[in-house]
XYZ file of C-alpha atoms in Angstrom:
728
model
C -112.582 -23.456 86.843
C -108.905 -21.855 86.389
C -108.724 -18.202 86.401
C -106.500 -17.453 83.310
C -107.181 -13.730 83.080
C -104.005 -12.821 84.617
C -102.155 -15.142 82.335
C -103.598 -14.363 79.111
C -103.390 -10.671 79.876
C -99.588 -10.264 79.414
C -99.082 -12.963 76.660
C -97.497 -11.527 73.703
C -99.872 -12.911 70.853
C -98.282 -10.361 68.586
C -95.525 -12.663 68.402
C -97.514 -15.267 66.470
C -95.851 -15.061 63.012
C -97.098 -15.895 59.568
C -95.309 -18.017 57.022
C -94.462 -14.864 55.029
C -92.169 -13.454 57.612
C -88.671 -13.676 55.928
C -85.724 -15.313 57.699
C -83.056 -12.838 58.492
C -79.333 -13.176 57.661
C -78.628 -13.632 61.390
C -81.251 -16.297 61.479
C -79.643 -18.125 58.590
C -76.297 -17.896 60.400
C -77.862 -19.249 63.442
C -79.788 -22.079 61.265
C -76.341 -23.096 59.695
C -74.570 -23.336 62.962
C -77.251 -25.240 64.617
C -77.331 -27.752 61.744
C -73.443 -27.772 61.710
C -73.173 -28.431 65.399
C -75.554 -31.484 65.425
C -74.146 -32.850 62.221
C -70.474 -32.588 63.792
C -71.778 -34.749 66.821
C -73.569 -37.381 64.540
C -70.410 -37.773 62.514
C -68.157 -37.847 65.471
C -70.181 -41.004 66.748
C -71.547 -39.425 70.021
C -74.255 -41.450 71.659
C -77.794 -40.977 70.745
C -78.963 -39.433 74.060
C -75.907 -37.094 74.033
C -76.771 -35.859 70.506
C -80.456 -35.408 71.340
C -79.769 -33.448 74.505
C -77.272 -31.240 72.643
C -79.924 -30.819 69.800
C -82.629 -29.712 72.430
C -80.435 -27.273 74.268
C -79.448 -25.687 71.077
C -82.831 -25.341 69.903
C -83.854 -23.683 73.395
C -81.289 -21.114 72.697
C -82.966 -20.131 69.541
C -86.216 -19.902 71.027
C -86.045 -18.303 74.577
C -88.498 -18.952 77.053
C -89.144 -22.436 75.888
C -88.150 -26.179 76.337
C -87.368 -28.721 73.615
C -87.962 -32.446 73.725
C -87.836 -35.586 71.855
C -90.231 -38.593 72.160
C -89.809 -41.936 70.545
C -92.946 -44.192 69.658
C -93.340 -47.534 71.180
C -95.295 -49.308 68.646
C -96.645 -52.304 70.827
C -98.286 -49.980 73.291
C -99.081 -47.189 70.839
C -97.527 -44.722 73.255
C -94.748 -42.063 73.353
C -91.686 -42.235 75.627
C -89.395 -39.384 76.431
C -85.805 -40.112 74.957
C -84.429 -36.445 75.425
C -85.688 -33.471 77.366
C -82.844 -31.904 79.222
C -84.403 -28.790 80.586
C -87.855 -30.363 81.574
C -87.819 -31.242 85.355
C -88.287 -34.947 86.355
C -91.745 -34.270 87.276
C -92.449 -33.307 83.828
C -90.730 -36.213 82.269
C -92.640 -38.657 84.486
C -96.033 -37.033 83.482
C -95.310 -37.369 79.857
C -93.829 -40.897 80.070
C -96.084 -43.584 78.380
C -98.317 -40.897 76.505
C -101.052 -42.568 74.817
C -101.341 -41.488 70.920
C -104.646 -40.053 70.196
C -106.448 -36.839 69.198
C -106.306 -35.327 72.511
C -102.609 -36.224 73.192
C -101.086 -32.899 72.704
C -98.967 -31.717 69.722
C -96.618 -34.534 69.888
C -99.404 -37.213 69.956
C -101.043 -35.579 67.131
C -97.937 -35.164 65.073
C -97.146 -38.895 65.319
C -100.997 -39.740 64.859
C -101.183 -37.806 61.760
C -97.620 -37.896 60.586
C -97.687 -33.953 59.973
C -96.531 -30.890 61.927
C -98.809 -29.661 64.603
C -98.537 -25.900 65.849
C -100.546 -25.303 68.840
C -100.749 -21.746 69.950
C -102.829 -22.104 73.110
C -102.731 -25.484 74.936
C -105.198 -24.056 77.470
C -107.968 -23.988 74.952
C -106.923 -26.216 72.001
C -109.038 -29.340 71.889
C -105.918 -31.497 70.837
C -104.642 -30.822 74.298
C -107.618 -32.040 76.072
C -105.850 -35.037 77.558
C -103.168 -33.007 78.630
C -104.670 -29.956 79.891
C -103.596 -30.298 83.460
C -99.834 -30.531 82.379
C -100.132 -27.548 80.372
C -101.495 -25.754 83.535
C -98.859 -27.543 85.867
C -96.041 -26.361 83.856
C -97.264 -23.441 82.327
C -96.889 -24.796 78.770
C -98.564 -22.073 76.761
C -97.798 -23.267 73.289
C -96.348 -26.378 71.743
C -95.029 -26.924 68.168
C -94.364 -30.611 67.153
C -93.022 -32.160 64.189
C -93.074 -35.900 63.407
C -89.546 -37.648 63.321
C -89.702 -39.974 60.395
C -87.769 -43.161 59.450
C -86.461 -43.730 55.859
C -89.707 -45.218 54.902
C -91.357 -41.955 55.833
C -93.364 -43.425 58.878
C -93.599 -41.510 62.189
C -91.184 -42.903 64.752
C -91.211 -40.073 67.091
C -91.677 -36.371 67.605
C -89.295 -33.229 68.123
C -91.129 -30.250 70.028
C -90.520 -26.965 71.248
C -92.833 -25.945 74.337
C -93.225 -22.455 74.992
C -93.952 -20.598 77.972
C -95.849 -17.836 76.029
C -98.790 -18.102 73.664
C -97.504 -17.850 70.262
C -97.147 -19.458 66.824
C -93.666 -20.414 65.023
C -92.179 -18.099 62.547
C -90.564 -19.348 59.437
C -87.220 -19.273 61.285
C -88.653 -21.512 63.939
C -90.489 -23.926 61.679
C -87.046 -24.461 59.994
C -85.188 -25.030 63.366
C -88.060 -27.518 64.052
C -87.647 -29.316 60.691
C -83.810 -29.595 61.142
C -84.191 -30.586 64.524
C -86.561 -33.463 63.345
C -84.414 -34.358 60.394
C -81.258 -34.572 62.678
C -83.000 -36.662 65.137
C -84.119 -39.036 62.518
C -80.482 -39.074 61.089
C -79.332 -39.959 64.702
C -81.616 -42.876 65.205
C -80.949 -43.999 61.640
C -77.203 -43.902 62.383
C -77.884 -45.822 65.708
C -79.864 -48.461 63.674
C -77.207 -48.652 60.749
C -74.548 -49.385 63.632
C -76.647 -52.073 65.121
C -77.221 -53.560 61.743
C -73.540 -53.408 60.884
C -72.713 -55.130 64.061
C -75.367 -57.885 63.332
C -73.931 -58.356 59.900
C -70.465 -58.859 61.253
C -71.619 -61.639 63.423
C -73.594 -63.142 60.629
C -70.566 -63.134 58.504
C -68.612 -64.915 61.122
C -71.245 -67.627 61.598
C -71.861 -68.369 57.928
C -68.343 -68.206 56.824
C -68.429 -64.462 55.686
C -69.477 -65.341 52.061
C -65.908 -64.516 50.499
C -66.999 -64.146 46.832
C -70.115 -61.772 47.392
C -68.506 -59.430 49.916
C -68.003 -55.643 49.115
C -65.094 -55.365 51.362
C -61.668 -56.849 50.913
C -61.426 -60.077 53.053
C -58.384 -62.139 54.280
C -58.214 -65.188 56.292
C -55.169 -66.323 57.974
C -54.160 -69.476 59.928
C -53.412 -69.558 63.533
C -49.904 -68.398 62.678
C -51.056 -65.451 60.862
C -50.241 -66.716 57.291
C -52.770 -65.791 54.614
C -54.984 -68.808 53.397
C -57.385 -66.917 51.257
C -58.561 -63.671 50.102
C -61.596 -62.738 48.055
C -61.640 -60.898 44.821
C -62.335 -57.343 46.456
C -59.341 -57.687 48.205
C -57.318 -57.449 44.980
C -59.071 -54.325 44.052
C -58.276 -52.614 47.262
C -54.692 -53.635 47.670
C -53.687 -54.501 44.155
C -52.506 -58.057 45.165
C -54.241 -60.891 43.844
C -54.904 -63.972 46.137
C -52.285 -66.189 44.517
C -49.443 -63.396 45.292
C -50.327 -63.324 48.839
C -51.191 -66.920 50.145
C -48.718 -68.118 52.733
C -47.557 -64.574 53.438
C -47.959 -62.577 56.648
C -50.480 -59.491 56.091
C -47.577 -57.211 57.594
C -46.579 -56.746 53.824
C -49.498 -54.400 53.447
C -48.461 -52.131 56.367
C -46.908 -48.790 55.793
C -44.816 -46.513 57.935
C -47.833 -44.487 58.720
C -48.990 -46.645 61.488
C -46.854 -46.692 64.471
C -46.061 -49.746 66.782
C -48.823 -48.754 69.304
C -51.551 -49.482 66.675
C -50.387 -53.113 66.384
C -50.057 -53.540 70.075
C -53.585 -52.417 70.728
C -54.723 -54.678 67.728
C -53.124 -57.903 69.335
C -54.361 -56.981 72.839
C -58.032 -56.429 71.473
C -57.857 -59.769 69.505
C -56.326 -61.860 72.411
C -58.723 -60.466 75.142
C -61.892 -59.640 73.160
C -61.469 -61.774 70.024
C -62.183 -58.811 68.054
C -60.310 -55.373 66.903
C -61.295 -52.680 64.603
C -59.812 -49.510 63.635
C -58.399 -47.170 60.914
C -55.020 -48.113 59.337
C -53.134 -46.913 56.432
C -51.928 -49.707 54.342
C -49.538 -49.703 51.086
C -50.976 -50.940 47.837
C -49.064 -53.090 45.359
C -47.877 -49.828 43.464
C -46.706 -48.203 46.567
C -49.565 -45.710 46.721
C -51.187 -45.268 50.427
C -54.655 -46.253 51.072
C -56.657 -45.387 54.196
C -58.622 -48.335 55.232
C -60.996 -49.561 58.122
C -59.856 -52.808 59.158
C -61.929 -55.418 61.385
C -60.271 -58.608 62.619
C -62.094 -61.420 64.267
C -60.623 -64.477 65.871
C -62.197 -67.903 65.074
C -61.634 -70.398 67.981
C -62.418 -74.233 68.094
C -64.284 -75.744 70.948
C -61.608 -75.709 73.127
C -60.808 -71.963 72.898
C -57.805 -72.560 70.646
C -57.174 -70.014 67.796
C -57.847 -71.560 64.455
C -58.076 -68.373 62.181
C -58.047 -64.624 61.972
C -60.452 -63.030 59.638
C -59.702 -59.464 58.344
C -62.128 -57.359 56.562
C -60.850 -54.149 54.699
C -63.093 -51.059 53.811
C -61.363 -48.678 51.415
C -61.755 -45.165 53.018
C -59.951 -43.247 50.178
C -63.061 -42.004 48.502
C -64.947 -41.450 51.737
C -61.801 -39.684 53.310
C -61.474 -37.169 50.243
C -65.358 -36.395 50.605
C -65.037 -36.107 54.526
C -62.028 -33.868 54.072
C -63.982 -31.683 51.569
C -66.960 -31.589 54.114
C -64.820 -31.063 56.966
C -63.339 -27.883 55.358
C -66.695 -26.826 54.557
C -68.167 -27.521 57.849
C -65.315 -26.094 59.892
C -64.118 -23.056 57.921
C -66.079 -19.841 57.216
C -66.250 -19.314 53.511
C -66.155 -15.768 53.711
C -63.243 -14.803 55.929
C -61.202 -18.107 55.681
C -61.409 -18.295 59.469
C -62.089 -21.430 61.475
C -65.699 -21.510 62.856
C -67.336 -22.168 66.026
C -66.998 -25.972 65.680
C -63.069 -25.650 65.327
C -63.133 -23.319 68.166
C -64.844 -26.045 70.436
C -62.548 -28.733 69.112
C -59.518 -26.433 70.179
C -61.020 -25.905 73.669
C -61.782 -29.765 74.213
C -57.962 -30.322 73.516
C -56.677 -27.876 75.835
C -55.347 -29.463 79.094
C -54.873 -26.455 81.073
C -56.312 -22.904 81.633
C -56.811 -20.881 78.247
C -58.329 -17.385 77.675
C -61.135 -16.558 75.163
C -62.317 -13.125 74.030
C -65.416 -12.789 72.031
C -65.967 -9.743 69.907
C -69.123 -8.171 68.400
C -69.171 -5.665 65.769
C -71.364 -2.619 67.037
C -74.268 -1.663 64.923
C -73.379 -4.181 62.235
C -77.110 -4.882 61.257
C -77.355 -0.989 60.251
C -74.556 -1.381 57.962
C -76.243 -4.484 56.330
C -79.254 -2.587 55.954
C -77.722 0.376 54.557
C -75.379 -0.768 52.154
C -76.382 -4.454 51.499
C -75.080 -7.800 52.189
C -72.214 -7.811 49.519
C -70.815 -4.761 50.826
C -71.175 -5.889 54.557
C -69.381 -9.171 53.582
C -66.464 -7.102 51.996
C -66.351 -5.049 55.364
C -66.099 -8.282 57.479
C -63.361 -9.520 55.420
C -61.521 -6.306 55.900
C -62.060 -6.428 59.723
C -60.776 -10.029 59.623
C -57.597 -8.800 58.002
C -57.079 -6.173 60.431
C -57.627 -8.351 63.586
C -55.188 -10.891 61.863
C -52.604 -7.997 61.796
C -53.210 -6.683 65.293
C -53.326 -10.228 66.797
C -50.589 -11.766 65.054
C -49.983 -15.244 66.429
C -53.315 -15.621 68.032
C -56.014 -17.895 66.810
C -59.175 -16.098 65.509
C -62.315 -17.685 64.870
C -65.534 -16.426 63.306
C -68.617 -17.284 65.446
C -71.451 -15.586 63.704
C -72.211 -13.072 61.086
C -70.648 -10.117 63.229
C -69.041 -12.189 65.981
C -65.486 -13.074 66.321
C -63.407 -15.103 68.945
C -59.736 -14.872 70.082
C -58.313 -17.836 71.663
C -55.079 -18.147 73.809
C -53.943 -21.720 74.849
C -52.726 -20.037 78.152
C -54.087 -17.687 80.595
C -53.355 -14.157 79.441
C -54.602 -10.827 80.470
C -57.423 -10.275 78.362
C -58.024 -6.655 79.055
C -54.580 -5.815 77.439
C -55.731 -7.659 74.304
C -59.002 -5.727 74.508
C -57.147 -2.502 74.867
C -54.875 -3.380 71.860
C -57.676 -4.112 69.594
C -59.599 -1.089 70.731
C -56.696 1.313 70.118
C -56.039 -0.017 66.540
C -59.706 0.281 65.529
C -59.889 3.636 67.071
C -56.783 5.259 65.539
C -57.343 3.836 62.010
C -60.630 3.425 59.930
C -61.549 0.563 57.841
C -61.641 1.306 54.319
C -63.993 -0.471 51.724
C -64.921 0.649 48.197
C -63.321 4.119 48.999
C -65.519 4.407 52.040
C -64.356 4.779 55.509
C -65.765 3.319 58.645
C -65.064 3.788 62.417
C -65.401 0.111 63.862
C -66.021 -0.693 67.470
C -66.566 -3.852 69.211
C -68.243 -4.960 72.564
C -66.108 -7.675 74.232
C -66.734 -10.504 76.609
C -63.655 -12.526 78.074
C -63.502 -15.791 79.937
C -60.469 -17.532 81.454
C -60.272 -21.302 82.579
C -60.830 -24.647 81.158
C -64.440 -25.410 81.350
C -67.374 -24.065 79.261
C -65.440 -21.260 77.990
C -67.629 -20.332 74.954
C -70.672 -20.149 76.805
C -69.190 -18.080 79.635
C -67.653 -15.737 77.264
C -70.938 -15.192 75.480
C -72.484 -14.414 78.789
C -69.855 -11.840 79.406
C -70.452 -10.351 75.949
C -74.092 -9.852 76.745
C -73.022 -8.285 80.181
C -70.706 -5.782 78.350
C -73.670 -5.002 75.812
C -75.955 -3.988 78.639
C -73.191 -1.521 79.923
C -73.148 0.342 76.766
C -71.155 0.069 73.400
C -67.402 -0.705 73.243
C -67.289 -2.223 76.864
C -65.372 -5.161 78.042
C -66.583 -7.610 80.729
C -64.625 -10.493 82.139
C -66.662 -13.498 83.242
C -66.434 -14.621 86.951
C -67.959 -17.835 88.224
C -69.359 -16.799 91.472
C -70.723 -13.388 90.142
C -72.230 -14.615 86.842
C -73.163 -18.302 86.816
C -76.870 -19.061 87.230
C -77.156 -22.571 88.709
C -79.295 -25.035 86.719
C -80.963 -26.098 89.954
C -82.412 -22.459 90.496
C -83.980 -22.743 87.139
C -85.612 -25.967 87.838
C -86.673 -24.916 91.340
C -88.497 -21.916 89.692
C -90.225 -24.133 87.235
C -91.241 -26.379 90.025
C -92.630 -23.665 92.125
C -94.361 -22.011 88.827
C -96.022 -25.455 88.166
C -97.085 -25.836 91.905
C -98.371 -22.468 91.878
C -100.726 -23.004 88.769
C -101.930 -26.164 90.295
C -102.702 -24.172 93.550
C -104.590 -21.459 91.357
C -106.429 -24.250 89.545
C -107.447 -26.111 92.733
C -108.413 -23.027 94.804
C -105.422 -23.689 97.336
C -104.277 -20.246 98.049
C -105.781 -19.182 101.323
C -105.546 -15.741 103.295
C -104.123 -16.038 106.945
C -104.755 -13.214 109.527
C -102.274 -11.706 111.732
C -103.510 -9.290 114.592
C -102.115 -6.085 115.232
C -101.934 -4.918 118.980
C -103.252 -1.413 119.772
C -100.578 -0.432 122.379
C -102.719 2.154 124.056
C -105.738 -0.357 124.680
C -103.933 -3.593 124.559
C -106.692 -4.956 122.400
C -106.511 -6.391 118.900
C -109.083 -5.358 116.252
C -106.941 -4.671 113.280
C -105.620 -7.455 111.166
C -103.167 -8.027 108.284
C -104.340 -10.273 105.498
C -101.248 -12.672 104.362
C -101.396 -15.145 101.500
C -100.706 -19.009 102.039
C -100.516 -22.026 99.955
C -102.227 -25.004 101.299
C -101.437 -28.018 98.988
C -100.434 -31.654 99.566
C -101.025 -31.242 103.230
C -98.565 -28.593 103.664
C -98.572 -24.939 104.065
C -96.157 -22.600 102.017
C -95.344 -19.038 102.946
C -95.316 -16.206 100.259
C -91.409 -16.002 100.305
C -91.507 -19.385 98.711
C -93.635 -18.605 95.652
C -94.155 -14.851 95.201
C -91.184 -14.440 93.054
C -92.144 -17.129 90.626
C -95.612 -15.514 90.598
C -94.010 -12.030 89.800
C -91.872 -13.622 86.787
C -94.974 -15.353 85.648
C -97.169 -12.044 85.818
C -99.526 -13.777 88.469
C -99.172 -11.399 91.185
C -102.356 -9.377 90.243
C -104.268 -12.750 90.095
C -103.117 -13.554 93.597
C -103.998 -10.223 95.060
C -107.511 -10.488 93.675
C -107.703 -13.772 95.473
C -106.434 -12.017 98.846
C -109.176 -9.134 98.333
C -111.996 -11.414 97.506
C -111.389 -14.058 100.251
C -110.343 -11.393 102.943
C -113.463 -9.316 102.287
C -115.686 -12.639 102.644
C -113.927 -13.637 105.963
C -114.470 -10.033 107.283
C -118.255 -9.831 106.450
C -119.092 -11.428 109.838
C -117.412 -8.903 112.005
C -116.544 -5.119 111.905
C -112.609 -5.437 112.429
C -110.344 -3.363 110.305
C -107.776 -5.169 107.999
C -104.810 -4.545 105.806
C -104.062 -5.837 102.327
C -100.726 -5.799 100.544
C -100.674 -4.379 96.968
C -97.807 -4.430 94.616
C -96.490 -2.245 91.686
C -97.789 -4.980 89.270
C -101.416 -4.410 90.730
C -101.123 -0.687 90.150
C -99.524 -1.215 86.440
C -102.894 -3.108 85.677
C -104.969 -0.210 86.822
C -107.752 -2.638 88.196
C -107.756 -1.908 91.822
C -110.345 0.917 92.053
C -112.999 -0.950 90.221
C -112.404 -4.386 91.875
C -112.064 -3.012 95.403
C -115.553 -1.386 94.857
C -117.020 -4.134 93.371
C -115.688 -6.368 96.379
C -116.724 -3.902 99.007
C -120.317 -3.821 97.681
C -120.581 -7.806 97.122
C -119.377 -8.244 100.940
C -120.844 -4.827 102.509
C -117.404 -3.912 103.501
C -116.920 -0.099 104.141
C -113.805 1.106 102.316
C -112.783 2.698 105.696
C -112.054 -0.686 107.115
C -109.418 -1.584 104.390
C -105.854 -0.388 104.480
C -103.762 -0.944 101.429
C -100.132 -1.532 102.250
C -97.607 -0.477 99.626
C -93.958 -0.823 99.690
C -92.027 2.267 100.710
C -90.296 2.334 97.095
C -93.859 2.793 95.509
C -94.623 5.885 97.549
C -91.125 7.264 97.006
C -90.352 6.749 93.432
C -93.747 5.336 91.848
C -94.890 6.219 88.489
C -97.060 9.070 87.892
C -100.204 7.071 87.032
C -99.497 4.874 90.371
C -99.404 7.866 92.609
C -102.648 9.032 91.035
C -104.255 5.663 91.589
C -103.312 5.796 95.319
C -104.629 9.407 95.713
C -108.046 8.082 94.022
C -108.258 5.226 96.391
C -107.458 7.361 99.284
C -110.225 9.752 98.255
C -112.805 6.871 98.119
C -112.195 6.060 101.833
C -109.480 3.523 101.674
C -106.561 4.070 103.991
C -103.012 3.873 103.021
C -99.888 2.283 104.742
C -96.295 2.316 103.883
C -94.891 -1.265 104.490
C -91.098 -2.006 105.315
C -90.354 1.683 105.977
C -86.664 2.348 106.252
C -85.465 -0.081 103.753
C -85.103 2.563 100.899
C -84.369 5.963 100.305
C -87.640 7.779 101.182
C -89.301 10.618 99.538
C -90.791 12.106 102.816
C -92.515 14.887 100.832
C -94.263 12.275 98.731
C -95.343 10.375 101.869
C -96.977 13.664 103.268
C -98.491 14.381 99.913
C -100.203 11.015 99.804
C -101.628 11.725 103.343
C -100.572 8.165 104.471
C -102.452 6.795 107.465
C -99.898 4.441 108.866
C -96.198 3.790 108.600
C -94.979 0.228 109.342
C -91.345 0.144 110.357
C -89.382 -2.606 108.746
C -88.849 -5.740 110.700
C -85.070 -5.856 110.543
C -84.701 -2.883 112.760
C -87.539 -3.881 115.111
C -86.213 -7.782 115.828
C -83.050 -6.340 117.455
C -84.096 -2.889 118.600
C -83.648 -4.048 122.189
C -79.736 -5.014 121.578
C -78.710 -3.129 118.525
C -78.140 0.631 119.023
C -78.126 1.174 115.143
C -81.498 -0.163 115.011
C -82.698 1.659 117.974
C -81.524 5.106 116.679
C -82.978 4.267 113.034
C -86.452 3.438 114.533
C -86.401 6.417 116.903
C -85.877 8.720 113.991
C -88.540 7.246 111.952
C -90.907 7.625 115.020
C -90.131 11.128 115.599
C -90.733 11.985 111.889
C -94.062 10.195 112.062
C -95.180 11.543 115.373
C -94.582 14.992 114.075
C -96.482 14.262 110.931
C -99.289 12.920 113.065
C -98.843 9.397 111.430
C -99.381 6.309 113.562
C -96.514 3.801 113.515
C -96.659 -0.079 113.362
C -93.507 -1.994 114.898
C -93.400 -5.471 112.871
C -91.659 -8.478 114.082
C -92.498 -7.883 117.963
C -91.272 -11.249 119.222
C -90.338 -10.888 122.838
C -91.159 -8.923 125.924
C -87.639 -6.979 125.768
C -88.491 -5.805 122.329
C -92.012 -4.629 123.399
C -90.705 -2.559 126.223
C -88.474 -0.635 123.767
C -91.615 -0.241 121.539
C -93.516 1.283 124.455
C -90.761 3.361 125.584
C -90.830 5.060 122.053
C -94.459 5.518 122.059
C -95.189 3.399 118.966
C -98.766 2.916 118.794
C -99.118 -0.569 117.065
C -97.156 -3.788 117.623
C -97.311 -6.702 115.158
C -95.560 -9.880 115.712
C -95.666 -13.511 117.202
C -95.493 -12.180 120.878
C -99.225 -10.993 120.496
C -100.671 -13.022 117.335
C -99.460 -15.595 114.794
C -100.856 -15.691 111.202
C -103.919 -17.978 111.275
C -106.766 -19.053 108.747
C -109.288 -17.875 111.237
C -109.849 -14.834 113.343
């Protein structure tokens, strides 16, 4: 049975929100930005997978510590297949592929099965996850919320899910994100089906003669010499010309000066090489007015491949263009300030051919103004801030990103710190006045220069600036600030492997002997943790950092204590166990050590607890108190990796430390490095004067051991005398 005590203890169950939790203004802005961003991609004709990948990544930004996924239903096999999950590692996608839909098939399977939302707070215990329990353990999927993606008939054709690495329920905000994500995914698939349907319809029209009289588009047929033979009634509605007026004429009579020669060159190239061309043109009606149209032309050839006819289909885009223009203004312009929004900024960045500069500004403490004066007043203040920025940065392109965030873009590499100083000086010297009230406005600033992914980089820089305090400026640097994606995936893989190891009891202690240099004997061992899984042995440096980030260090320490005490029952050797600051923070050591000593008949005096130098020097008050209590109960204390930090020697003496272990980086080259020798000699001098025995770590050669002996170091630990092994 998997030990989940360490997992659940730190899980923020208090984050589980009820439906009554209101959506904040900032969250409303985030929802709108989320919806607009995906809608823009759908309208721009991006591929289904690209749109869904972007949807998942945006949703993950709105729910930290979670991954998003979209699965599509395969009706013949009654299973789900992953269509998009950009942040899920390959192993996770493989495990989910072909998921059979049923009552135990997790949140997504149940959402599709029942065609309703499924919110699972604890995947480790919820019966709806019984068929996927191992997957939840392997990838630390603590909670999963899934909504069905429906077609136009309301049938569930897939699922959109957010899987959290914490046990929690969705807030109203997150439910709205899920709903928008599911709706947008359905819209994306519907658009794909519509495109496929239209293509099929065009082919059918070619095969069946294109049913001229019933078509809802203007249709014109020409001969091989491009002379009009016939046109349908709708052609007259679009162009104003009747069929009788245009028969025998070249369709060029419809062209306007709005289309250049390149369009027609491309059209004829497509017709001659692919027998088809489509694109937007601006034609001139009979009355002289211009008409934007979507024109599709197909070539009809005989059995010998000779051109017989050209068939052109016109779709009037006038009403659509007007509607799109209105929607485009609404989607790309901030209604409050009149500034272009984030989608416009992304469009501008996409069209930059060289390096450019981006500065992101966040108004400090704007939420307090919202709370104190109300949203209407805060809106007027934002409008006033916008006007000031436009005056100060005349000629620059300013955007509004979110409620209290602005961006300034320069289409060349400029010195952003000078721009920052200019803005700061203006707002510092002159207050902003709204309704006879004056405000001192300040910003935090994040900047990025280059041509790739500037918005994300500038926002990362803004976050760094805020960490440094209000009113700071931070300039993004690739090598310093970029966190590679493979590092995140590597952490997730190790985290999954660690959970599997805990579940399958694959963590085992290894024992390394410590030689007494006075007697030459080994009767004292350090217990080291190893992971034995898939026929391989992994050392602690590979999985302890993921364990720390996941809060699993106390779980591992308990395993080491239990298994080490069990192994030492059959002998009288002394042994050392490493404990961490996390163990001390959980305050379980005193009771747990007493329990295991009693269970395995181990005298506390046989156990040495090794703590890092930093714990002894700068440890919290309750940590030091715990160590003193453990010392009083008979356990010995050792300072591990001594010399790596600024030691509080008074604290070490106060704790009555039994052993000092000199860090390996000094011992391994002590025979050849003068600095290492002098540092070691100073530590030994201090320890001997204090009456504390010393252990030299990483003794790997005779030459190193000779120096250790010459300094009078009591104990040696290293491969020269003992390699870590699962048995004594």
